[in-house]
Amino acid sequence: MSTTKSVRKPAAVSALALVRAEPSSQRARAYQGFTQQILCGSIRPGQFVSQRELMTLLDMPLGAVREMIPRLEAGGLVKTVPQRGLQIAHVDLKLVRNAFQVRSLIEREAVRHFATSVNAAELETITASHQDILQRASANLADKPDPRLLDDAQAVDWGLHDRMVDALGNEIISEIYRVNSLRVRLIKLEQSVITPARLIPAMQEHLRFIAALQQRDAALAAQLLEAHLDSARNRVLTADSIHSP
């Protein structure tokens, strides 16, 4: 007489399946919403905002907003001011220098790795997207309005930097970089509005280190990327709205 043994999944496997299937927490969605508000300029540097106002802005319950705040404080994106509420990070020389130093440290390693890991087809696609932005920017200067130009240009710009950092395959570095990118976005919001004339040199700087990537010259790519970051930092430091702390 044969017996059939039932096979039970280990408890750890079942628990892991539940974790994977669980939707993102409200706290995570609140943080993502806050991030999006910075990216679209709805939250400004130095602005004071209450928890109730964040509830409305993010369309999230108070509990999720309260749970999100320690993460924002840890990232230096907000600080609690007694009797005034939450203040979005104020842009000053210290923030600019610190944020760009973090960018430089991470991206120098990222671009060297990217030079040896990215495939030629992807680099061709990246090059084409930058050339398209340059053509559209030049046309815009010739009195051909392009309402999507600046948004598309920023997506191409940040998309390349994010891609290089993520290619390292280190989630800790990617998370640090994402938080720092929000600081850089706040810095850029403090400046005058980006114009087609100002984005043209930035795209040209990108194309120079992309060409080095295509040549698989990691040292040259890192050098040209550093020059690009220095140029971006210097444009910020010459803005009238940036003050010493």
PDB file of C-alpha atoms in Angstrom:
ATOM      1  CA  MET A   1       0.000   0.000   0.000  1.00  0.00           C
ATOM      2  CA  SER A   2       1.505   3.309  -1.131  1.00  0.00           C
ATOM      3  CA  THR A   3       1.160   6.554   0.741  1.00  0.00           C
ATOM      4  CA  THR A   4       1.243  10.041  -0.710  1.00  0.00           C
ATOM      5  CA  LYS A   5       3.264  12.573   1.196  1.00  0.00           C
ATOM      6  CA  SER A   6       2.116  16.143   1.011  1.00  0.00           C
ATOM      7  CA  VAL A   7       4.832  18.647   0.200  1.00  0.00           C
ATOM      8  CA  ARG A   8       4.689  21.782   2.287  1.00  0.00           C
ATOM      9  CA  LYS A   9       6.477  24.969   1.347  1.00  0.00           C
ATOM     10  CA  PRO A  10       8.872  26.245   3.985  1.00  0.00           C
ATOM     11  CA  ALA A  11       7.449  29.047   6.070  1.00  0.00           C
ATOM     12  CA  ALA A  12      10.237  31.369   4.924  1.00  0.00           C
ATOM     13  CA  VAL A  13       9.320  30.857   1.255  1.00  0.00           C
ATOM     14  CA  SER A  14       5.638  31.565   1.925  1.00  0.00           C
ATOM     15  CA  ALA A  15       6.524  34.694   3.886  1.00  0.00           C
ATOM     16  CA  LEU A  16       8.813  35.890   1.095  1.00  0.00           C
ATOM     17  CA  ALA A  17       6.035  35.445  -1.447  1.00  0.00           C
ATOM     18  CA  LEU A  18       3.734  37.576   0.705  1.00  0.00           C
ATOM     19  CA  VAL A  19       6.349  40.315   0.970  1.00  0.00           C
ATOM     20  CA  ARG A  20       6.840  40.392  -2.774  1.00  0.00           C
ATOM     21  CA  ALA A  21       3.112  40.528  -3.424  1.00  0.00           C
ATOM     22  CA  GLU A  22       2.470  43.281  -0.883  1.00  0.00           C
ATOM     23  CA  PRO A  23       1.828  46.658  -2.537  1.00  0.00           C
ATOM     24  CA  SER A  24       4.097  49.562  -1.681  1.00  0.00           C
ATOM     25  CA  SER A  25       3.358  51.073   1.694  1.00  0.00           C
ATOM     26  CA  GLN A  26       1.522  54.348   2.105  1.00  0.00           C
ATOM     27  CA  ARG A  27       4.709  55.828   3.551  1.00  0.00           C
ATOM     28  CA  ALA A  28       6.599  54.868   0.387  1.00  0.00           C
ATOM     29  CA  ARG A  29       3.862  56.303  -1.817  1.00  0.00           C
ATOM     30  CA  ALA A  30       3.878  59.514   0.222  1.00  0.00           C
ATOM     31  CA  TYR A  31       7.653  59.793  -0.260  1.00  0.00           C
ATOM     32  CA  GLN A  32       7.306  59.184  -3.995  1.00  0.00           C
ATOM     33  CA  GLY A  33       4.632  61.872  -4.128  1.00  0.00           C
ATOM     34  CA  PHE A  34       6.865  64.316  -2.269  1.00  0.00           C
ATOM     35  CA  THR A  35       9.670  63.555  -4.707  1.00  0.00           C
ATOM     36  CA  GLN A  36       7.381  64.250  -7.653  1.00  0.00           C
ATOM     37  CA  GLN A  37       6.328  67.577  -6.152  1.00  0.00           C
ATOM     38  CA  ILE A  38       9.987  68.625  -6.042  1.00  0.00           C
ATOM     39  CA  LEU A  39      10.572  67.492  -9.608  1.00  0.00           C
ATOM     40  CA  CYS A  40       7.612  69.482 -10.919  1.00  0.00           C
ATOM     41  CA  GLY A  41       8.452  72.535  -8.818  1.00  0.00           C
ATOM     42  CA  SER A  42       5.338  72.514  -6.631  1.00  0.00           C
ATOM     43  CA  ILE A  43       7.503  72.371  -3.502  1.00  0.00           C
ATOM     44  CA  ARG A  44      10.045  75.185  -3.342  1.00  0.00           C
ATOM     45  CA  PRO A  45      13.315  75.476  -1.391  1.00  0.00           C
ATOM     46  CA  GLY A  46      12.922  77.251   1.938  1.00  0.00           C
ATOM     47  CA  GLN A  47       9.134  76.919   1.854  1.00  0.00           C
ATOM     48  CA  PHE A  48       7.243  76.222   5.074  1.00  0.00           C
ATOM     49  CA  VAL A  49       4.534  73.577   4.880  1.00  0.00           C
ATOM     50  CA  SER A  50       2.337  71.928   7.503  1.00  0.00           C
ATOM     51  CA  GLN A  51       1.550  68.242   7.768  1.00  0.00           C
ATOM     52  CA  ARG A  52      -2.047  69.052   6.848  1.00  0.00           C
ATOM     53  CA  GLU A  53      -0.916  70.883   3.725  1.00  0.00           C
ATOM     54  CA  LEU A  54       1.212  67.900   2.766  1.00  0.00           C
ATOM     55  CA  MET A  55      -1.832  65.665   3.191  1.00  0.00           C
ATOM     56  CA  THR A  56      -3.677  67.751   0.607  1.00  0.00           C
ATOM     57  CA  LEU A  57      -0.715  68.154  -1.718  1.00  0.00           C
ATOM     58  CA  LEU A  58       0.152  64.452  -1.732  1.00  0.00           C
ATOM     59  CA  ASP A  59      -3.420  63.185  -1.351  1.00  0.00           C
ATOM     60  CA  MET A  60      -2.290  60.898   1.456  1.00  0.00           C
ATOM     61  CA  PRO A  61      -3.584  60.312   5.017  1.00  0.00           C
ATOM     62  CA  LEU A  62      -1.949  62.061   7.956  1.00  0.00           C
ATOM     63  CA  GLY A  63      -0.431  58.832   9.256  1.00  0.00           C
ATOM     64  CA  ALA A  64       1.491  58.260   6.007  1.00  0.00           C
ATOM     65  CA  VAL A  65       2.732  61.852   5.992  1.00  0.00           C
ATOM     66  CA  ARG A  66       3.947  61.566   9.601  1.00  0.00           C
ATOM     67  CA  GLU A  67       5.740  58.300   8.843  1.00  0.00           C
ATOM     68  CA  MET A  68       7.426  59.875   5.809  1.00  0.00           C
ATOM     69  CA  ILE A  69       8.828  62.897   7.667  1.00  0.00           C
ATOM     70  CA  PRO A  70      11.734  61.121   9.480  1.00  0.00           C
ATOM     71  CA  ARG A  71      12.984  59.853   6.110  1.00  0.00           C
ATOM     72  CA  LEU A  72      12.872  63.383   4.681  1.00  0.00           C
ATOM     73  CA  GLU A  73      14.673  64.755   7.740  1.00  0.00           C
ATOM     74  CA  ALA A  74      17.342  62.048   7.533  1.00  0.00           C
ATOM     75  CA  GLY A  75      17.947  62.993   3.904  1.00  0.00           C
ATOM     76  CA  GLY A  76      18.266  66.669   4.777  1.00  0.00           C
ATOM     77  CA  LEU A  77      15.269  67.531   2.599  1.00  0.00           C
ATOM     78  CA  VAL A  78      13.189  69.067   5.388  1.00  0.00           C
ATOM     79  CA  LYS A  79      13.660  70.220   8.963  1.00  0.00           C
ATOM     80  CA  THR A  80      11.113  70.785  11.706  1.00  0.00           C
ATOM     81  CA  VAL A  81      10.960  74.379  12.932  1.00  0.00           C
ATOM     82  CA  PRO A  82       9.097  74.797  16.252  1.00  0.00           C
ATOM     83  CA  GLN A  83       5.781  76.674  15.909  1.00  0.00           C
ATOM     84  CA  ARG A  84       6.310  77.064  12.166  1.00  0.00           C
ATOM     85  CA  GLY A  85       6.086  73.548  10.791  1.00  0.00           C
ATOM     86  CA  LEU A  86       8.264  71.834   8.239  1.00  0.00           C
ATOM     87  CA  GLN A  87      10.741  73.821   6.187  1.00  0.00           C
ATOM     88  CA  ILE A  88      11.930  72.519   2.834  1.00  0.00           C
ATOM     89  CA  ALA A  89      15.733  72.581   2.566  1.00  0.00           C
ATOM     90  CA  HIS A  90      17.020  76.108   2.086  1.00  0.00           C
ATOM     91  CA  VAL A  91      19.525  76.555  -0.719  1.00  0.00           C
ATOM     92  CA  ASP A  92      22.837  78.111   0.313  1.00  0.00           C
ATOM     93  CA  LEU A  93      26.496  77.765  -0.634  1.00  0.00           C
ATOM     94  CA  LYS A  94      27.034  74.898   1.801  1.00  0.00           C
ATOM     95  CA  LEU A  95      24.207  72.839   0.284  1.00  0.00           C
ATOM     96  CA  VAL A  96      25.439  73.524  -3.248  1.00  0.00           C
ATOM     97  CA  ARG A  97      29.008  72.488  -2.481  1.00  0.00           C
ATOM     98  CA  ASN A  98      28.000  69.405  -0.503  1.00  0.00           C
ATOM     99  CA  ALA A  99      25.445  68.205  -3.045  1.00  0.00           C
ATOM    100  CA  PHE A 100      27.800  68.560  -5.996  1.00  0.00           C
ATOM    101  CA  GLN A 101      30.632  66.887  -4.084  1.00  0.00           C
ATOM    102  CA  VAL A 102      28.405  63.852  -3.513  1.00  0.00           C
ATOM    103  CA  ARG A 103      27.487  63.854  -7.224  1.00  0.00           C
ATOM    104  CA  SER A 104      31.141  63.952  -8.206  1.00  0.00           C
ATOM    105  CA  LEU A 105      32.193  61.137  -5.879  1.00  0.00           C
ATOM    106  CA  ILE A 106      29.446  58.800  -7.078  1.00  0.00           C
ATOM    107  CA  GLU A 107      29.382  59.669 -10.757  1.00  0.00           C
ATOM    108  CA  ARG A 108      33.143  59.406 -11.296  1.00  0.00           C
ATOM    109  CA  GLU A 109      32.969  55.758 -10.232  1.00  0.00           C
ATOM    110  CA  ALA A 110      29.757  55.243 -12.200  1.00  0.00           C
ATOM    111  CA  VAL A 111      31.056  56.590 -15.513  1.00  0.00           C
ATOM    112  CA  ARG A 112      34.227  54.469 -15.316  1.00  0.00           C
ATOM    113  CA  HIS A 113      32.144  51.348 -14.782  1.00  0.00           C
ATOM    114  CA  PHE A 114      29.653  52.381 -17.482  1.00  0.00           C
ATOM    115  CA  ALA A 115      32.465  52.702 -20.032  1.00  0.00           C
ATOM    116  CA  THR A 116      33.157  48.980 -19.719  1.00  0.00           C
ATOM    117  CA  SER A 117      29.617  47.680 -19.225  1.00  0.00           C
ATOM    118  CA  VAL A 118      27.255  49.592 -21.540  1.00  0.00           C
ATOM    119  CA  ASN A 119      26.658  48.141 -24.990  1.00  0.00           C
ATOM    120  CA  ALA A 120      27.145  50.043 -28.223  1.00  0.00           C
ATOM    121  CA  ALA A 121      23.458  49.982 -29.164  1.00  0.00           C
ATOM    122  CA  GLU A 122      22.447  51.731 -25.950  1.00  0.00           C
ATOM    123  CA  LEU A 123      25.124  54.372 -26.444  1.00  0.00           C
ATOM    124  CA  GLU A 124      23.808  55.026 -29.938  1.00  0.00           C
ATOM    125  CA  THR A 125      20.309  55.513 -28.529  1.00  0.00           C
ATOM    126  CA  ILE A 126      21.624  57.847 -25.833  1.00  0.00           C
ATOM    127  CA  THR A 127      23.554  59.855 -28.421  1.00  0.00           C
ATOM    128  CA  ALA A 128      20.515  60.167 -30.675  1.00  0.00           C
ATOM    129  CA  SER A 129      18.325  61.430 -27.810  1.00  0.00           C
ATOM    130  CA  HIS A 130      20.864  64.149 -26.981  1.00  0.00           C
ATOM    131  CA  GLN A 131      21.240  65.193 -30.619  1.00  0.00           C
ATOM    132  CA  ASP A 132      17.457  65.446 -30.887  1.00  0.00           C
ATOM    133  CA  ILE A 133      17.338  67.795 -27.885  1.00  0.00           C
ATOM    134  CA  LEU A 134      20.100  69.939 -29.404  1.00  0.00           C
ATOM    135  CA  GLN A 135      18.235  70.221 -32.701  1.00  0.00           C
ATOM    136  CA  ARG A 136      15.007  71.155 -30.940  1.00  0.00           C
ATOM    137  CA  ALA A 137      16.785  73.711 -28.761  1.00  0.00           C
ATOM    138  CA  SER A 138      18.386  75.339 -31.804  1.00  0.00           C
ATOM    139  CA  ALA A 139      15.011  75.467 -33.533  1.00  0.00           C
ATOM    140  CA  ASN A 140      13.487  76.988 -30.409  1.00  0.00           C
ATOM    141  CA  LEU A 141      16.062  79.780 -30.504  1.00  0.00           C
ATOM    142  CA  ALA A 142      15.000  80.395 -34.099  1.00  0.00           C
ATOM    143  CA  ASP A 143      11.500  81.357 -32.899  1.00  0.00           C
ATOM    144  CA  LYS A 144       9.968  77.898 -33.201  1.00  0.00           C
ATOM    145  CA  PRO A 145       8.366  77.385 -29.749  1.00  0.00           C
ATOM    146  CA  ASP A 146       8.616  73.877 -28.332  1.00  0.00           C
ATOM    147  CA  PRO A 147       6.574  73.645 -25.106  1.00  0.00           C
ATOM    148  CA  ARG A 148       7.884  70.153 -24.275  1.00  0.00           C
ATOM    149  CA  LEU A 149      11.551  70.963 -24.862  1.00  0.00           C
ATOM    150  CA  LEU A 150      12.690  71.769 -21.325  1.00  0.00           C
ATOM    151  CA  ASP A 151      10.857  68.837 -19.720  1.00  0.00           C
ATOM    152  CA  ASP A 152      12.201  66.426 -22.342  1.00  0.00           C
ATOM    153  CA  ALA A 153      15.715  67.862 -22.011  1.00  0.00           C
ATOM    154  CA  GLN A 154      15.742  67.361 -18.249  1.00  0.00           C
ATOM    155  CA  ALA A 155      14.453  63.796 -18.675  1.00  0.00           C
ATOM    156  CA  VAL A 156      17.295  63.030 -21.106  1.00  0.00           C
ATOM    157  CA  ASP A 157      19.859  64.766 -18.893  1.00  0.00           C
ATOM    158  CA  TRP A 158      18.922  63.131 -15.580  1.00  0.00           C
ATOM    159  CA  GLY A 159      18.083  59.859 -17.305  1.00  0.00           C
ATOM    160  CA  LEU A 160      21.702  59.407 -18.381  1.00  0.00           C
ATOM    161  CA  HIS A 161      23.136  60.233 -14.957  1.00  0.00           C
ATOM    162  CA  ASP A 162      20.656  57.906 -13.216  1.00  0.00           C
ATOM    163  CA  ARG A 163      21.373  55.131 -15.717  1.00  0.00           C
ATOM    164  CA  MET A 164      25.120  55.280 -15.126  1.00  0.00           C
ATOM    165  CA  VAL A 165      24.716  55.164 -11.359  1.00  0.00           C
ATOM    166  CA  ASP A 166      22.180  52.317 -11.466  1.00  0.00           C
ATOM    167  CA  ALA A 167      24.513  50.347 -13.746  1.00  0.00           C
ATOM    168  CA  LEU A 168      26.819  49.917 -10.741  1.00  0.00           C
ATOM    169  CA  GLY A 169      24.233  47.479  -9.402  1.00  0.00           C
ATOM    170  CA  ASN A 170      24.532  48.864  -5.870  1.00  0.00           C
ATOM    171  CA  GLU A 171      21.127  49.712  -4.383  1.00  0.00           C
ATOM    172  CA  ILE A 172      22.678  51.586  -1.453  1.00  0.00           C
ATOM    173  CA  ILE A 173      24.590  53.923  -3.774  1.00  0.00           C
ATOM    174  CA  SER A 174      21.531  54.386  -5.999  1.00  0.00           C
ATOM    175  CA  GLU A 175      19.408  55.398  -3.004  1.00  0.00           C
ATOM    176  CA  ILE A 176      22.032  57.875  -1.757  1.00  0.00           C
ATOM    177  CA  TYR A 177      22.279  59.290  -5.260  1.00  0.00           C
ATOM    178  CA  ARG A 178      18.495  59.655  -5.636  1.00  0.00           C
ATOM    179  CA  VAL A 179      18.200  61.602  -2.384  1.00  0.00           C
ATOM    180  CA  ASN A 180      21.100  63.834  -3.374  1.00  0.00           C
ATOM    181  CA  SER A 181      19.486  64.381  -6.775  1.00  0.00           C
ATOM    182  CA  LEU A 182      16.487  65.876  -4.980  1.00  0.00           C
ATOM    183  CA  ARG A 183      18.823  68.341  -3.268  1.00  0.00           C
ATOM    184  CA  VAL A 184      20.271  69.274  -6.664  1.00  0.00           C
ATOM    185  CA  ARG A 185      16.752  69.746  -8.060  1.00  0.00           C
ATOM    186  CA  LEU A 186      15.945  72.120  -5.186  1.00  0.00           C
ATOM    187  CA  ILE A 187      19.132  74.033  -6.002  1.00  0.00           C
ATOM    188  CA  LYS A 188      18.113  74.347  -9.642  1.00  0.00           C
ATOM    189  CA  LEU A 189      14.620  75.509  -8.658  1.00  0.00           C
ATOM    190  CA  GLU A 190      16.236  78.365  -6.733  1.00  0.00           C
ATOM    191  CA  GLN A 191      17.890  79.626  -9.923  1.00  0.00           C
ATOM    192  CA  SER A 192      16.309  81.444 -12.820  1.00  0.00           C
ATOM    193  CA  VAL A 193      14.234  79.323 -15.189  1.00  0.00           C
ATOM    194  CA  ILE A 194      16.254  77.042 -17.462  1.00  0.00           C
ATOM    195  CA  THR A 195      16.240  78.284 -21.046  1.00  0.00           C
ATOM    196  CA  PRO A 196      17.010  76.582 -24.382  1.00  0.00           C
ATOM    197  CA  ALA A 197      20.167  78.711 -24.604  1.00  0.00           C
ATOM    198  CA  ARG A 198      21.404  77.340 -21.260  1.00  0.00           C
ATOM    199  CA  LEU A 199      20.615  73.698 -21.974  1.00  0.00           C
ATOM    200  CA  ILE A 200      22.563  73.663 -25.266  1.00  0.00           C
ATOM    201  CA  PRO A 201      26.021  73.732 -23.601  1.00  0.00           C
ATOM    202  CA  ALA A 202      24.882  71.098 -21.084  1.00  0.00           C
ATOM    203  CA  MET A 203      23.848  68.742 -23.911  1.00  0.00           C
ATOM    204  CA  GLN A 204      27.132  69.411 -25.703  1.00  0.00           C
ATOM    205  CA  GLU A 205      29.052  68.556 -22.537  1.00  0.00           C
ATOM    206  CA  HIS A 206      27.083  65.300 -22.311  1.00  0.00           C
ATOM    207  CA  LEU A 207      27.897  64.416 -25.903  1.00  0.00           C
ATOM    208  CA  ARG A 208      31.621  64.866 -25.218  1.00  0.00           C
ATOM    209  CA  PHE A 209      31.753  62.284 -22.443  1.00  0.00           C
ATOM    210  CA  ILE A 210      29.319  60.024 -24.331  1.00  0.00           C
ATOM    211  CA  ALA A 211      31.835  60.029 -27.206  1.00  0.00           C
ATOM    212  CA  ALA A 212      34.533  58.950 -24.731  1.00  0.00           C
ATOM    213  CA  LEU A 213      32.227  56.155 -23.552  1.00  0.00           C
ATOM    214  CA  GLN A 214      31.846  55.007 -27.149  1.00  0.00           C
ATOM    215  CA  GLN A 215      35.636  54.884 -27.398  1.00  0.00           C
ATOM    216  CA  ARG A 216      35.692  52.841 -24.149  1.00  0.00           C
ATOM    217  CA  ASP A 217      38.067  55.435 -22.713  1.00  0.00           C
ATOM    218  CA  ALA A 218      37.047  55.381 -19.047  1.00  0.00           C
ATOM    219  CA  ALA A 219      39.680  57.893 -17.923  1.00  0.00           C
ATOM    220  CA  LEU A 220      38.683  60.464 -20.551  1.00  0.00           C
ATOM    221  CA  ALA A 221      34.982  59.917 -19.867  1.00  0.00           C
ATOM    222  CA  ALA A 222      35.573  60.557 -16.151  1.00  0.00           C
ATOM    223  CA  GLN A 223      37.577  63.695 -16.936  1.00  0.00           C
ATOM    224  CA  LEU A 224      34.882  65.091 -19.251  1.00  0.00           C
ATOM    225  CA  LEU A 225      32.108  64.203 -16.808  1.00  0.00           C
ATOM    226  CA  GLU A 226      33.987  66.035 -14.050  1.00  0.00           C
ATOM    227  CA  ALA A 227      34.243  69.087 -16.307  1.00  0.00           C
ATOM    228  CA  HIS A 228      30.485  68.876 -16.914  1.00  0.00           C
ATOM    229  CA  LEU A 229      29.723  68.738 -13.176  1.00  0.00           C
ATOM    230  CA  ASP A 230      32.133  71.625 -12.504  1.00  0.00           C
ATOM    231  CA  SER A 231      30.368  73.670 -15.156  1.00  0.00           C
ATOM    232  CA  ALA A 232      26.951  72.904 -13.669  1.00  0.00           C
ATOM    233  CA  ARG A 233      28.143  73.813 -10.171  1.00  0.00           C
ATOM    234  CA  ASN A 234      29.714  77.055 -11.372  1.00  0.00           C
ATOM    235  CA  ARG A 235      26.500  78.074 -13.122  1.00  0.00           C
ATOM    236  CA  VAL A 236      24.709  77.616  -9.804  1.00  0.00           C
ATOM    237  CA  LEU A 237      27.322  79.495  -7.775  1.00  0.00           C
ATOM    238  CA  THR A 238      27.084  82.526 -10.058  1.00  0.00           C
ATOM    239  CA  ALA A 239      23.317  82.751  -9.589  1.00  0.00           C
ATOM    240  CA  ASP A 240      22.201  85.825  -7.614  1.00  0.00           C
ATOM    241  CA  SER A 241      19.782  83.739  -5.520  1.00  0.00           C
ATOM    242  CA  ILE A 242      22.504  81.623  -3.891  1.00  0.00           C
ATOM    243  CA  HIS A 243      23.732  83.049  -0.591  1.00  0.00           C
ATOM    244  CA  SER A 244      26.153  82.057   2.136  1.00  0.00           C
ATOM    245  CA  PRO A 245      24.565  80.304   5.158  1.00  0.00           C
TER     246      PRO A 245
END
